[in-house]
PDB file of C-alpha atoms and ligand atoms in Angstrom:
ATOM      1  CA  MET A  21     -14.632   4.048  -3.291  1.00 58.00           C
ATOM      2  CA  LYS A  22     -13.687   4.359  -6.737  1.00 55.00           C
ATOM      3  CA  LYS A  23     -14.253   1.532  -9.240  1.00 57.00           C
ATOM      4  CA  GLU A  24     -12.619   2.213 -11.508  1.00 81.00           C
ATOM      5  CA  ARG A  25     -10.628  -1.389 -12.701  1.00 94.00           C
ATOM      6  CA  HIS A  26      -6.493  -0.729 -12.242  1.00 97.00           C
ATOM      7  CA  THR A  27      -3.530  -2.404 -13.888  1.00 98.00           C
ATOM      8  CA  GLY A  28      -0.287  -2.256 -12.147  1.00 98.00           C
ATOM      9  CA  GLY A  29       3.133  -3.447 -11.342  1.00 98.00           C
ATOM     10  CA  CYS A  30       7.343  -3.018 -10.370  1.00 98.00           C
ATOM     11  CA  LEU A  31       9.343  -0.704 -11.939  1.00 98.00           C
ATOM     12  CA  CYS A  32      11.324  -2.669 -13.996  1.00 98.00           C
ATOM     13  CA  GLY A  33       7.511  -5.075 -14.753  1.00 98.00           C
ATOM     14  CA  HIS A  34       7.996  -8.279 -13.776  1.00 98.00           C
ATOM     15  CA  VAL A  35       5.094  -8.788 -10.710  1.00 98.00           C
ATOM     16  CA  ARG A  36       2.167  -6.347 -12.456  1.00 98.00           C
ATOM     17  CA  TYR A  37      -1.990  -6.814 -11.207  1.00 98.00           C
ATOM     18  CA  VAL A  38      -5.089  -6.182 -11.599  1.00 98.00           C
ATOM     19  CA  VAL A  39      -7.747  -4.954  -9.968  1.00 97.00           C
ATOM     20  CA  THR A  40     -11.429  -5.421 -11.076  1.00 96.00           C
ATOM     21  CA  GLY A  41     -13.679  -3.905  -7.697  1.00 94.00           C
ATOM     22  CA  PRO A  42     -14.074  -0.681  -5.653  1.00 94.00           C
ATOM     23  CA  VAL A  43     -10.816   0.121  -4.231  1.00 96.00           C
ATOM     24  CA  THR A  44     -10.092   3.587  -1.547  1.00 96.00           C
ATOM     25  CA  ASP A  45      -8.731   6.305  -1.357  1.00 96.00           C
ATOM     26  CA  VAL A  46      -4.721   6.261   0.249  1.00 98.00           C
ATOM     27  CA  SER A  47      -3.712   6.240   3.238  1.00 98.00           C
ATOM     28  CA  TYR A  48      -0.306   7.369   4.018  1.00 98.00           C
ATOM     29  CA  CYS A  49       1.255   5.443   6.328  1.00 97.00           C
ATOM     30  CA  HIS A  50       3.986   7.320   8.898  1.00 97.00           C
ATOM     31  CA  CYS A  51       4.547   3.729  11.033  1.00 97.00           C
ATOM     32  CA  ALA A  52       8.692   3.735  11.396  1.00 96.00           C
ATOM     33  CA  MET A  53       8.128   0.259   9.260  1.00 97.00           C
ATOM     34  CA  CYS A  54       6.865   1.821   6.298  1.00 97.00           C
ATOM     35  CA  ARG A  55       9.323   4.853   5.967  1.00 97.00           C
ATOM     36  CA  ARG A  56      12.317   1.923   6.466  1.00 97.00           C
ATOM     37  CA  PHE A  57      10.865  -0.320   3.552  1.00 97.00           C
ATOM     38  CA  HIS A  58       9.489   2.372   1.302  1.00 98.00           C
ATOM     39  CA  GLY A  59      12.034   5.001   1.642  1.00 97.00           C
ATOM     40  CA  HIS A  60       9.374   7.530   2.784  1.00 98.00           C
ATOM     41  CA  ALA A  61       5.323   6.666   4.023  1.00 97.00           C
ATOM     42  CA  GLY A  62       4.265   4.551   2.529  1.00 98.00           C
ATOM     43  CA  ALA A  63       0.885   4.882   0.113  1.00 98.00           C
ATOM     44  CA  PHE A  64      -1.313   1.677   0.564  1.00 98.00           C
ATOM     45  CA  VAL A  65      -4.487   1.825  -1.500  1.00 98.00           C
ATOM     46  CA  GLY A  66      -7.109  -1.038  -0.900  1.00 97.00           C
ATOM     47  CA  VAL A  67      -8.836  -3.604  -2.657  1.00 97.00           C
ATOM     48  CA  GLU A  68     -11.285  -7.269  -1.264  1.00 97.00           C
ATOM     49  CA  ARG A  69      -9.221  -9.698  -1.688  1.00 96.00           C
ATOM     50  CA  SER A  70     -11.718 -11.282  -4.612  1.00 96.00           C
ATOM     51  CA  ASP A  71     -11.110  -8.236  -6.865  1.00 97.00           C
ATOM     52  CA  PHE A  72      -7.150  -8.527  -6.760  1.00 98.00           C
ATOM     53  CA  ALA A  73      -5.213 -10.966  -9.385  1.00 98.00           C
ATOM     54  CA  PHE A  74      -1.334 -11.021 -10.630  1.00 98.00           C
ATOM     55  CA  VAL A  75      -0.775 -11.085 -14.242  1.00 98.00           C
ATOM     56  CA  GLY A  76       1.460 -12.782 -15.974  1.00 97.00           C
ATOM     57  CA  ALA A  77       4.169 -15.359 -13.923  1.00 97.00           C
ATOM     58  CA  GLY A  78       6.204 -13.101 -11.310  1.00 98.00           C
ATOM     59  CA  ARG A  79       4.940 -12.318  -8.467  1.00 98.00           C
ATOM     60  CA  PRO A  80       6.504 -10.378  -5.306  1.00 98.00           C
ATOM     61  CA  HIS A  81       8.116 -11.834  -2.781  1.00 98.00           C
ATOM     62  CA  TRP A  82       6.901 -11.769   0.825  1.00 98.00           C
ATOM     63  CA  TYR A  83       8.648 -10.590   4.112  1.00 98.00           C
ATOM     64  CA  ALA A  84       6.477 -11.081   7.260  1.00 97.00           C
ATOM     65  CA  SER A  85       7.455  -7.373   8.890  1.00 96.00           C
ATOM     66  CA  SER A  86       5.447  -8.858  12.315  1.00 95.00           C
ATOM     67  CA  ASP A  87       3.357 -11.778  13.358  1.00 95.00           C
ATOM     68  CA  LYS A  88       0.432  -9.848  12.103  1.00 95.00           C
ATOM     69  CA  ALA A  89       1.213  -8.763   8.176  1.00 97.00           C
ATOM     70  CA  ARG A  90       3.680  -9.580   5.517  1.00 97.00           C
ATOM     71  CA  ARG A  91       5.215  -7.090   2.916  1.00 98.00           C
ATOM     72  CA  GLY A  92       6.166  -7.815  -0.578  1.00 98.00           C
ATOM     73  CA  PHE A  93       8.508  -6.488  -2.828  1.00 98.00           C
ATOM     74  CA  CYS A  94       9.788  -7.313  -6.531  1.00 98.00           C
ATOM     75  CA  PRO A  95      12.127  -9.769  -6.748  1.00 98.00           C
ATOM     76  CA  THR A  96      14.074  -8.297  -9.482  1.00 98.00           C
ATOM     77  CA  CYS A  97      14.296  -4.571  -9.174  1.00 98.00           C
ATOM     78  CA  GLY A  98      12.711  -4.193  -5.049  1.00 98.00           C
ATOM     79  CA  SER A  99      10.019  -2.193  -5.790  1.00 98.00           C
ATOM     80  CA  ALA A 100       7.938  -1.670  -2.863  1.00 98.00           C
ATOM     81  CA  LEU A 101       4.264  -2.879  -4.013  1.00 98.00           C
ATOM     82  CA  PHE A 102       2.263  -4.789  -1.558  1.00 98.00           C
ATOM     83  CA  TRP A 103       1.006  -4.897   2.237  1.00 98.00           C
ATOM     84  CA  ASP A 104      -0.911  -8.178   3.691  1.00 97.00           C
ATOM     85  CA  SER A 105      -2.311  -9.139   6.392  1.00 96.00           C
ATOM     86  CA  PRO A 106      -4.877 -11.948   7.102  1.00 94.00           C
ATOM     87  CA  ASP A 107      -6.434 -10.316   9.851  1.00 94.00           C
ATOM     88  CA  GLU A 108      -8.579  -7.692   7.431  1.00 94.00           C
ATOM     89  CA  SER A 109     -10.732  -8.432   4.122  1.00 95.00           C
ATOM     90  CA  ARG A 110      -8.667  -6.017   1.799  1.00 97.00           C
ATOM     91  CA  THR A 111      -5.408  -6.416   0.830  1.00 97.00           C
ATOM     92  CA  TYR A 112      -3.613  -3.005   0.261  1.00 98.00           C
ATOM     93  CA  PHE A 113      -0.659  -2.323  -2.727  1.00 98.00           C
ATOM     94  CA  THR A 114       1.242   1.029  -3.233  1.00 98.00           C
ATOM     95  CA  ALA A 115      -0.256   3.917  -4.615  1.00 98.00           C
ATOM     96  CA  GLY A 116       2.859   4.843  -6.755  1.00 98.00           C
ATOM     97  CA  SER A 117       3.051   1.125  -7.926  1.00 98.00           C
ATOM     98  CA  LEU A 118      -0.357   2.104 -10.533  1.00 98.00           C
ATOM     99  CA  ASP A 119      -0.995   3.097 -13.604  1.00 97.00           C
ATOM    100  CA  GLU A 120      -1.315   6.282 -14.586  1.00 96.00           C
ATOM    101  CA  PRO A 121      -4.419   7.598 -14.555  1.00 94.00           C
ATOM    102  CA  THR A 122      -5.137   7.054 -11.099  1.00 95.00           C
ATOM    103  CA  GLY A 123      -8.399   8.727 -10.893  1.00 94.00           C
ATOM    104  CA  LEU A 124      -7.537   8.490  -6.752  1.00 96.00           C
ATOM    105  CA  THR A 125      -7.306  10.960  -3.855  1.00 97.00           C
ATOM    106  CA  GLY A 126      -5.786  11.369  -0.416  1.00 98.00           C
ATOM    107  CA  ARG A 127      -8.053   9.744   1.898  1.00 97.00           C
ATOM    108  CA  ARG A 128      -5.819   9.476   4.868  1.00 97.00           C
ATOM    109  CA  HIS A 129      -2.700   9.661   7.777  1.00 98.00           C
ATOM    110  CA  ILE A 130      -2.072   6.178   9.755  1.00 97.00           C
ATOM    111  CA  PHE A 131       0.086   6.153  12.421  1.00 96.00           C
ATOM    112  CA  VAL A 132       1.339  10.147  12.267  1.00 96.00           C
ATOM    113  CA  ALA A 133       2.652   9.825  15.649  1.00 95.00           C
ATOM    114  CA  ASP A 134       5.472   7.661  13.917  1.00 96.00           C
ATOM    115  CA  LYS A 135       6.512  10.123  11.908  1.00 96.00           C
ATOM    116  CA  GLY A 136       9.854  10.919  10.659  1.00 97.00           C
ATOM    117  CA  ASP A 137      11.288  13.882  11.562  1.00 97.00           C
ATOM    118  CA  TYR A 138      12.511  15.036   8.094  1.00 97.00           C
ATOM    119  CA  TYR A 139       9.370  16.607   6.627  1.00 97.00           C
ATOM    120  CA  ALA A 140       5.448  18.100   7.973  1.00 97.00           C
ATOM    121  CA  ILE A 141       2.002  16.684   7.269  1.00 97.00           C
ATOM    122  CA  ASP A 142       0.508  19.533   6.099  1.00 95.00           C
ATOM    123  CA  ASP A 143      -2.649  18.891   3.778  1.00 97.00           C
ATOM    124  CA  ASP A 144      -5.759  18.913   5.467  1.00 97.00           C
ATOM    125  CA  LEU A 145      -6.077  15.389   5.295  1.00 98.00           C
ATOM    126  CA  PRO A 146      -8.262  12.910   8.838  1.00 97.00           C
ATOM    127  CA  THR A 147      -4.714  12.149  10.743  1.00 97.00           C
ATOM    128  CA  TYR A 148      -4.885   9.084  13.364  1.00 96.00           C
ATOM    129  CA  PRO A 149      -2.350   9.022  15.956  1.00 92.00           C
ATOM    130  CA  GLY A 150      -1.461   5.523  16.133  1.00 84.00           C
ATOM    131  CA  THR A 151       2.175   4.187  16.919  1.00 83.00           C
ATOM    132  CA  GLY A 152       4.346   0.670  16.103  1.00 85.00           C
ATOM    133  CA  GLY A 153       3.059  -0.149  12.755  1.00 85.00           C
ATOM    134  CA  THR A 154       3.174  -4.436  11.105  1.00 89.00           C
TER     135      THR A 154
HETATM  136 ZN1   ZN B 226      10.091  -5.310 -10.542  1.00 94.08          ZN
HETATM  137 ZN1   ZN B 227       2.976   1.924   8.074  1.00 94.08          ZN
END
């Protein structure tokens, strides 16, 4: 867990956010839903909801990808930005949307049983099998 302040946003700058509390390192999600939504594995950083805020007027569009979660993207440029579930105290944003330097590192691979057949997971991070996605 790291305590720096982080800012981030989408490609076009319409959606901007700031996080002001401890964030997780990066979880790489290989579920089929993430791969479709992101074009590849999803790379997510979690923060307690109370430490997350939007900056300015831009807001994502939300897509209910399951009955357990919704995914947020920029309505203008389409950047994949958020994964959010009422079952979790943390909300998650995409590592790639952060302004650099992030100071973050890889934490784990999840839903690896559903990973694509077009790449290998060849680092030493912990892996969690899982299937399905939300
Ligand atoms: Zn945008
Ligand atoms: Zn996923």
